PDB file of C-alpha atoms in Angstrom:
ATOM      1  CA  MET A   6     131.013 150.676 123.018  1.00  0.00           C
ATOM      2  CA  GLU A   7     132.749 153.877 121.908  1.00  0.00           C
ATOM      3  CA  GLU A   8     130.988 155.940 119.267  1.00  0.00           C
ATOM      4  CA  TYR A   9     132.712 158.396 116.982  1.00  0.00           C
ATOM      5  CA  LYS A  10     130.919 161.589 115.975  1.00  0.00           C
ATOM      6  CA  TYR A  11     131.624 163.841 113.010  1.00  0.00           C
ATOM      7  CA  THR A  12     130.125 167.226 112.181  1.00  0.00           C
ATOM      8  CA  VAL A  13     129.061 167.811 108.582  1.00  0.00           C
ATOM      9  CA  GLU A  14     127.630 170.854 106.832  1.00  0.00           C
ATOM     10  CA  LEU A  15     125.797 171.481 103.583  1.00  0.00           C
ATOM     11  CA  VAL A  16     127.922 172.361 100.587  1.00  0.00           C
ATOM     12  CA  GLU A  17     125.163 174.427  98.925  1.00  0.00           C
ATOM     13  CA  GLU A  18     122.945 177.220 100.259  1.00  0.00           C
ATOM     14  CA  LEU A  19     119.316 176.068 100.120  1.00  0.00           C
ATOM     15  CA  PRO A  20     116.066 178.029  99.728  1.00  0.00           C
ATOM     16  CA  GLU A  21     114.722 179.058 103.142  1.00  0.00           C
ATOM     17  CA  ASP A  22     111.440 177.150 102.786  1.00  0.00           C
ATOM     18  CA  ILE A  23     113.130 173.741 102.502  1.00  0.00           C
ATOM     19  CA  PRO A  24     113.380 172.130 105.977  1.00  0.00           C
ATOM     20  CA  VAL A  25     116.999 170.957 106.054  1.00  0.00           C
ATOM     21  CA  SER A  26     119.507 171.802 108.777  1.00  0.00           C
ATOM     22  CA  LYS A  27     122.761 173.278 107.534  1.00  0.00           C
ATOM     23  CA  ILE A  28     124.807 171.504 110.223  1.00  0.00           C
ATOM     24  CA  GLY A  29     124.424 167.820 110.992  1.00  0.00           C
ATOM     25  CA  THR A  30     126.180 165.077 112.948  1.00  0.00           C
ATOM     26  CA  ILE A  31     126.937 161.488 112.017  1.00  0.00           C
ATOM     27  CA  GLY A  32     127.896 158.753 114.453  1.00  0.00           C
ATOM     28  CA  THR A  33     129.912 155.613 113.693  1.00  0.00           C
ATOM     29  CA  LYS A  34     131.034 152.615 115.741  1.00  0.00           C
ATOM     30  CA  LYS A  35     134.466 152.684 114.088  1.00  0.00           C
ATOM     31  CA  GLU A  36     136.647 155.571 113.009  1.00  0.00           C
ATOM     32  CA  TRP A  37     135.424 157.035 109.732  1.00  0.00           C
ATOM     33  CA  TYR A  38     137.919 158.586 107.339  1.00  0.00           C
ATOM     34  CA  GLY A  39     135.537 160.022 104.736  1.00  0.00           C
ATOM     35  CA  HIS A  40     135.749 163.579 103.461  1.00  0.00           C
ATOM     36  CA  SER A  41     132.140 164.199 102.417  1.00  0.00           C
ATOM     37  CA  LEU A  42     128.672 162.716 102.641  1.00  0.00           C
ATOM     38  CA  GLY A  43     125.550 162.533 100.501  1.00  0.00           C
ATOM     39  CA  ASP A  44     122.035 162.695 102.021  1.00  0.00           C
ATOM     40  CA  ALA A  45     119.606 160.955  99.656  1.00  0.00           C
ATOM     41  CA  VAL A  46     116.558 163.173  99.070  1.00  0.00           C
ATOM     42  CA  GLY A  47     114.791 161.561  96.138  1.00  0.00           C
ATOM     43  CA  ARG A  48     114.773 159.315  93.086  1.00  0.00           C
ATOM     44  CA  ILE A  49     113.670 159.370  89.473  1.00  0.00           C
ATOM     45  CA  TYR A  50     112.949 155.862  88.214  1.00  0.00           C
ATOM     46  CA  ASP A  51     113.523 154.654  84.686  1.00  0.00           C
ATOM     47  CA  ASP A  52     109.776 154.716  84.034  1.00  0.00           C
ATOM     48  CA  GLY A  53     109.696 158.449  84.865  1.00  0.00           C
ATOM     49  CA  LYS A  54     108.199 158.148  88.349  1.00  0.00           C
ATOM     50  CA  ILE A  55     109.490 160.812  90.780  1.00  0.00           C
ATOM     51  CA  GLU A  56     109.827 160.014  94.488  1.00  0.00           C
ATOM     52  CA  SER A  57     110.780 162.576  97.121  1.00  0.00           C
ATOM     53  CA  PHE A  58     112.223 161.402 100.444  1.00  0.00           C
ATOM     54  CA  PHE A  59     111.079 164.577 102.208  1.00  0.00           C
ATOM     55  CA  LYS A  60     108.092 164.125 104.476  1.00  0.00           C
ATOM     56  CA  GLU A  61     105.099 166.290 103.534  1.00  0.00           C
ATOM     57  CA  ASP A  62     106.671 167.183 100.189  1.00  0.00           C
ATOM     58  CA  THR A  63     103.450 167.881  98.295  1.00  0.00           C
ATOM     59  CA  ASP A  64     103.759 167.016  94.583  1.00  0.00           C
ATOM     60  CA  ASN A  65     107.550 166.599  95.071  1.00  0.00           C
ATOM     61  CA  LYS A  66     107.864 170.406  95.178  1.00  0.00           C
ATOM     62  CA  TRP A  67     110.960 170.607  97.405  1.00  0.00           C
ATOM     63  CA  PHE A  68     112.745 167.806  95.593  1.00  0.00           C
ATOM     64  CA  ASN A  69     112.048 169.313  92.175  1.00  0.00           C
ATOM     65  CA  THR A  70     113.126 172.785  93.348  1.00  0.00           C
ATOM     66  CA  LEU A  71     116.498 171.493  94.539  1.00  0.00           C
ATOM     67  CA  ARG A  72     117.004 169.460  91.380  1.00  0.00           C
ATOM     68  CA  ASN A  73     116.011 172.260  89.007  1.00  0.00           C
ATOM     69  CA  GLN A  74     118.335 174.720  90.753  1.00  0.00           C
ATOM     70  CA  GLY A  75     121.277 172.334  90.373  1.00  0.00           C
ATOM     71  CA  LEU A  76     121.732 171.907  94.137  1.00  0.00           C
ATOM     72  CA  LEU A  77     121.818 168.101  94.069  1.00  0.00           C
ATOM     73  CA  LYS A  78     124.340 165.510  92.956  1.00  0.00           C
ATOM     74  CA  SER A  79     123.133 162.240  91.473  1.00  0.00           C
ATOM     75  CA  LYS A  80     124.296 158.738  90.694  1.00  0.00           C
ATOM     76  CA  HIS A  81     122.701 155.791  88.932  1.00  0.00           C
ATOM     77  CA  ARG A  82     121.578 152.882  91.099  1.00  0.00           C
ATOM     78  CA  ASN A  83     120.438 149.353  90.308  1.00  0.00           C
ATOM     79  CA  LEU A  84     118.018 148.044  92.954  1.00  0.00           C
ATOM     80  CA  ILE A  85     116.075 144.897  93.839  1.00  0.00           C
ATOM     81  CA  ASP A  86     112.577 144.813  95.337  1.00  0.00           C
ATOM     82  CA  ARG A  87     112.938 142.764  98.522  1.00  0.00           C
ATOM     83  CA  LYS A  88     109.370 141.450  98.262  1.00  0.00           C
ATOM     84  CA  THR A  89     109.172 140.530  94.584  1.00  0.00           C
ATOM     85  CA  PHE A  90     112.935 140.341  93.827  1.00  0.00           C
ATOM     86  CA  ALA A  91     112.237 142.356  90.693  1.00  0.00           C
ATOM     87  CA  GLU A  92     115.201 144.401  89.435  1.00  0.00           C
ATOM     88  CA  TYR A  93     114.858 148.071  88.586  1.00  0.00           C
ATOM     89  CA  SER A  94     117.061 151.134  88.327  1.00  0.00           C
ATOM     90  CA  CYS A  95     116.863 154.834  89.059  1.00  0.00           C
ATOM     91  CA  GLU A  96     118.793 158.065  89.337  1.00  0.00           C
ATOM     92  CA  GLU A  97     119.209 158.868  93.034  1.00  0.00           C
ATOM     93  CA  TYR A  98     119.744 162.481  94.132  1.00  0.00           C
ATOM     94  CA  TYR A  99     121.718 163.704  97.124  1.00  0.00           C
ATOM     95  CA  LEU A 100     122.291 166.847  99.142  1.00  0.00           C
ATOM     96  CA  MET A 101     126.044 166.978  99.578  1.00  0.00           C
ATOM     97  CA  ARG A 102     127.722 167.669 102.910  1.00  0.00           C
ATOM     98  CA  LYS A 103     131.384 168.160 103.754  1.00  0.00           C
ATOM     99  CA  VAL A 104     133.117 167.188 106.968  1.00  0.00           C
ATOM    100  CA  VAL A 105     133.680 170.337 109.022  1.00  0.00           C
ATOM    101  CA  GLY A 106     137.381 171.080 109.413  1.00  0.00           C
ATOM    102  CA  HIS A 107     138.500 168.495 106.859  1.00  0.00           C
ATOM    103  CA  THR A 108     141.764 169.362 105.131  1.00  0.00           C
ATOM    104  CA  SER A 109     140.221 168.856 101.681  1.00  0.00           C
ATOM    105  CA  SER A 110     138.435 172.198 102.208  1.00  0.00           C
ATOM    106  CA  MET A 111     141.606 174.006 103.302  1.00  0.00           C
ATOM    107  CA  PRO A 112     143.760 175.983 100.858  1.00  0.00           C
ATOM    108  CA  THR A 113     147.371 175.035 100.249  1.00  0.00           C
ATOM    109  CA  VAL A 114     149.823 177.165 102.251  1.00  0.00           C
ATOM    110  CA  THR A 115     151.629 179.303  99.677  1.00  0.00           C
ATOM    111  CA  ASP A 116     152.781 182.399 101.593  1.00  0.00           C
ATOM    112  CA  ARG A 117     155.056 180.690 104.145  1.00  0.00           C
ATOM    113  CA  ASN A 118     157.675 177.963 104.034  1.00  0.00           C
ATOM    114  CA  LEU A 119     159.838 175.803 106.298  1.00  0.00           C
ATOM    115  CA  ASP A 120     163.447 176.828 106.903  1.00  0.00           C
ATOM    116  CA  ASP A 121     166.380 175.774 109.096  1.00  0.00           C
ATOM    117  CA  CYS A 122     166.862 178.955 111.128  1.00  0.00           C
ATOM    118  CA  CYS A 123     168.303 178.185 114.566  1.00  0.00           C
ATOM    119  CA  ASN A 124     165.778 180.297 116.487  1.00  0.00           C
ATOM    120  CA  VAL A 125     162.569 179.167 114.777  1.00  0.00           C
ATOM    121  CA  LYS A 126     160.197 176.321 115.521  1.00  0.00           C
ATOM    122  CA  PHE A 127     157.390 175.053 113.335  1.00  0.00           C
ATOM    123  CA  GLU A 128     154.157 173.165 113.657  1.00  0.00           C
ATOM    124  CA  TYR A 129     152.699 172.122 110.333  1.00  0.00           C
ATOM    125  CA  THR A 130     150.065 169.776 108.906  1.00  0.00           C
ATOM    126  CA  PHE A 131     150.332 168.122 105.540  1.00  0.00           C
ATOM    127  CA  GLU A 132     147.785 166.229 103.466  1.00  0.00           C
ATOM    128  CA  ILE A 133     148.308 163.292 101.125  1.00  0.00           C
ATOM    129  CA  LEU A 134     145.579 162.442  98.622  1.00  0.00           C
ATOM    130  CA  LEU A 135     145.334 158.855  97.395  1.00  0.00           C
ATOM    131  CA  VAL A 136     143.015 158.214  94.435  1.00  0.00           C
ATOM    132  CA  ALA A 137     141.704 154.793  93.387  1.00  0.00           C
ATOM    133  CA  ASP A 138     139.384 153.797  90.549  1.00  0.00           C
ATOM    134  CA  ASP A 139     135.707 154.792  90.359  1.00  0.00           C
ATOM    135  CA  ASP A 140     136.100 158.154  92.115  1.00  0.00           C
ATOM    136  CA  TYR A 141     137.243 156.668  95.426  1.00  0.00           C
ATOM    137  CA  LYS A 142     139.677 158.796  97.412  1.00  0.00           C
ATOM    138  CA  ARG A 143     141.531 158.670 100.679  1.00  0.00           C
ATOM    139  CA  TYR A 144     142.894 161.735 102.452  1.00  0.00           C
ATOM    140  CA  ILE A 145     145.684 161.222 104.976  1.00  0.00           C
ATOM    141  CA  THR A 146     146.900 164.007 107.238  1.00  0.00           C
ATOM    142  CA  LYS A 147     149.721 164.258 109.710  1.00  0.00           C
ATOM    143  CA  SER A 148     150.967 167.060 111.971  1.00  0.00           C
ATOM    144  CA  ILE A 149     154.655 167.592 112.739  1.00  0.00           C
ATOM    145  CA  LYS A 150     156.471 169.760 115.261  1.00  0.00           C
ATOM    146  CA  THR A 151     160.068 170.667 114.519  1.00  0.00           C
ATOM    147  CA  GLU A 152     162.626 173.243 115.581  1.00  0.00           C
ATOM    148  CA  GLY A 153     165.833 174.925 114.570  1.00  0.00           C
ATOM    149  CA  PRO A 154     168.559 173.727 112.217  1.00  0.00           C
ATOM    150  CA  HIS A 155     167.243 170.159 112.306  1.00  0.00           C
ATOM    151  CA  THR A 156     163.875 171.038 110.777  1.00  0.00           C
ATOM    152  CA  TYR A 157     162.115 167.879 109.637  1.00  0.00           C
ATOM    153  CA  CYS A 158     160.787 168.901 106.245  1.00  0.00           C
ATOM    154  CA  LEU A 159     158.099 167.383 104.079  1.00  0.00           C
ATOM    155  CA  ALA A 160     160.625 165.594 101.867  1.00  0.00           C
ATOM    156  CA  ASP A 161     161.942 163.725 104.919  1.00  0.00           C
ATOM    157  CA  GLU A 162     158.437 162.550 105.754  1.00  0.00           C
ATOM    158  CA  LEU A 163     157.752 161.376 102.211  1.00  0.00           C
ATOM    159  CA  GLU A 164     160.946 159.325 102.191  1.00  0.00           C
ATOM    160  CA  SER A 165     159.563 157.311 105.106  1.00  0.00           C
ATOM    161  CA  LEU A 166     156.007 157.088 103.725  1.00  0.00           C
ATOM    162  CA  GLU A 167     156.366 153.442 102.680  1.00  0.00           C
ATOM    163  CA  GLU A 168     157.533 152.525 106.183  1.00  0.00           C
ATOM    164  CA  ILE A 169     154.672 154.499 107.780  1.00  0.00           C
ATOM    165  CA  PHE A 170     152.070 152.688 105.652  1.00  0.00           C
ATOM    166  CA  GLU A 171     153.635 149.324 106.529  1.00  0.00           C
ATOM    167  CA  GLU A 172     153.433 150.122 110.252  1.00  0.00           C
ATOM    168  CA  TRP A 173     149.778 151.168 109.959  1.00  0.00           C
ATOM    169  CA  ALA A 174     148.944 147.953 108.112  1.00  0.00           C
ATOM    170  CA  GLU A 175     150.707 145.791 110.718  1.00  0.00           C
ATOM    171  CA  SER A 176     148.932 147.511 113.631  1.00  0.00           C
ATOM    172  CA  GLU A 177     145.633 148.019 111.716  1.00  0.00           C
ATOM    173  CA  GLU A 178     145.571 151.782 112.155  1.00  0.00           C
ATOM    174  CA  GLN A 179     144.087 154.557 110.011  1.00  0.00           C
ATOM    175  CA  GLY A 180     141.958 152.081 108.030  1.00  0.00           C
ATOM    176  CA  PHE A 181     145.003 150.092 106.888  1.00  0.00           C
ATOM    177  CA  LYS A 182     145.453 146.350 107.448  1.00  0.00           C
ATOM    178  CA  GLU A 183     147.433 143.467 106.043  1.00  0.00           C
ATOM    179  CA  SER A 184     145.531 141.212 103.630  1.00  0.00           C
ATOM    180  CA  GLU A 185     145.599 137.441 103.644  1.00  0.00           C
ATOM    181  CA  ASP A 186     147.672 137.225 100.459  1.00  0.00           C
ATOM    182  CA  GLY A 187     150.454 139.329 101.953  1.00  0.00           C
ATOM    183  CA  GLY A 188     149.350 142.645 100.489  1.00  0.00           C
ATOM    184  CA  VAL A 189     147.571 145.547 102.125  1.00  0.00           C
ATOM    185  CA  SER A 190     143.937 146.661 102.348  1.00  0.00           C
ATOM    186  CA  VAL A 191     143.052 150.352 102.677  1.00  0.00           C
ATOM    187  CA  ILE A 192     139.652 151.999 103.116  1.00  0.00           C
ATOM    188  CA  PHE A 193     138.801 154.559 100.413  1.00  0.00           C
ATOM    189  CA  TYR A 194     135.657 156.730 100.189  1.00  0.00           C
ATOM    190  CA  ASP A 195     133.681 158.344  97.403  1.00  0.00           C
ATOM    191  CA  ASP A 196     132.092 161.800  97.631  1.00  0.00           C
ATOM    192  CA  PHE A 197     128.820 160.259  98.863  1.00  0.00           C
ATOM    193  CA  GLY A 198     130.543 158.682 101.891  1.00  0.00           C
ATOM    194  CA  GLN A 199     130.455 155.107 100.603  1.00  0.00           C
ATOM    195  CA  SER A 200     133.529 153.080 101.528  1.00  0.00           C
ATOM    196  CA  LEU A 201     135.631 150.642  99.534  1.00  0.00           C
ATOM    197  CA  ASP A 202     138.186 148.186 100.926  1.00  0.00           C
ATOM    198  CA  ALA A 203     140.792 148.533  98.199  1.00  0.00           C
ATOM    199  CA  GLU A 204     143.300 145.676  97.929  1.00  0.00           C
ATOM    200  CA  PHE A 205     146.919 146.203  96.876  1.00  0.00           C
ATOM    201  CA  TYR A 206     149.576 143.576  96.249  1.00  0.00           C
ATOM    202  CA  SER A 207     152.181 145.702  98.023  1.00  0.00           C
ATOM    203  CA  ILE A 208     152.807 149.072  99.623  1.00  0.00           C
ATOM    204  CA  ARG A 209     154.644 150.088  96.474  1.00  0.00           C
ATOM    205  CA  GLU A 210     151.453 149.563  94.454  1.00  0.00           C
ATOM    206  CA  LEU A 211     149.531 151.664  96.989  1.00  0.00           C
ATOM    207  CA  LEU A 212     152.057 154.478  96.583  1.00  0.00           C
ATOM    208  CA  MET A 213     151.081 154.649  92.899  1.00  0.00           C
ATOM    209  CA  CYS A 214     147.743 156.078  94.116  1.00  0.00           C
ATOM    210  CA  VAL A 215     149.385 159.209  95.570  1.00  0.00           C
ATOM    211  CA  ASN A 216     147.998 162.110  93.504  1.00  0.00           C
ATOM    212  CA  SER A 217     148.992 165.106  95.601  1.00  0.00           C
ATOM    213  CA  VAL A 218     150.933 166.163  98.675  1.00  0.00           C
ATOM    214  CA  ARG A 219     150.513 169.615 100.185  1.00  0.00           C
ATOM    215  CA  ILE A 220     150.943 171.619 103.382  1.00  0.00           C
ATOM    216  CA  VAL A 221     147.591 172.940 104.619  1.00  0.00           C
ATOM    217  CA  LYS A 222     148.659 174.501 107.925  1.00  0.00           C
ATOM    218  CA  LEU A 223     151.949 176.079 108.966  1.00  0.00           C
ATOM    219  CA  GLU A 224     152.708 177.999 112.152  1.00  0.00           C
ATOM    220  CA  ARG A 225     156.097 179.651 112.628  1.00  0.00           C
ATOM    221  CA  THR A 226     157.282 180.807 116.064  1.00  0.00           C
ATOM    222  CA  ILE A 227     160.455 182.711 116.992  1.00  0.00           C
ATOM    223  CA  VAL A 228     162.198 181.082 119.956  1.00  0.00           C
ATOM    224  CA  ASP A 229     163.746 183.317 122.627  1.00  0.00           C
ATOM    225  CA  ARG A 230     167.203 181.846 123.249  1.00  0.00           C
ATOM    226  CA  GLU A 231     168.152 184.289 126.023  1.00  0.00           C
ATOM    227  CA  ASN A 232     166.126 182.516 128.754  1.00  0.00           C
TER     228      ASN A 232
END
């Protein structure tokens, strides 16, 4: 079975004595469309108990150092003890990683633009950000090659966005699929890498989640017409 691999790197610089690799790799059985990932490193329970997930972390020193320096991101979790079925809650802390090369870390192209010059060809990549409730996001990127007076600009692509989403849902591509009630299901991710199958009654409802559209890569080449 095919396995997909993604390279991730730490968002924050850590103290040298804490044994964490800056670069890591994650493997998935299906394509993963997340933009970042959280590595759980410890918990603080409601009763005040501190638990570090680092091996050989004497007196929770490494965990406390990272937390006190503001290098961790946390979220509240409600848990169940599998042996006693007792319910309890805690604040779980994560080292955040970003996907290497992801467009969310790229700046918007602001010093170049598309034009319809006859002797110019372009290759550009644009990013669409969809945002759902509860901090779930979905980044979609697409690269386009175009040339000359018939330059296919970003506005042209956005006009066909509804049709593109419909095609992805029909063919179950890019984490899109048709739902049983005739709508569409799309995979969203939070900053910790957790996924959510968000349901929409229609593609039009999904388009309401578009928060931004931007060009993140643009290459312009002069074409020699003499040859």
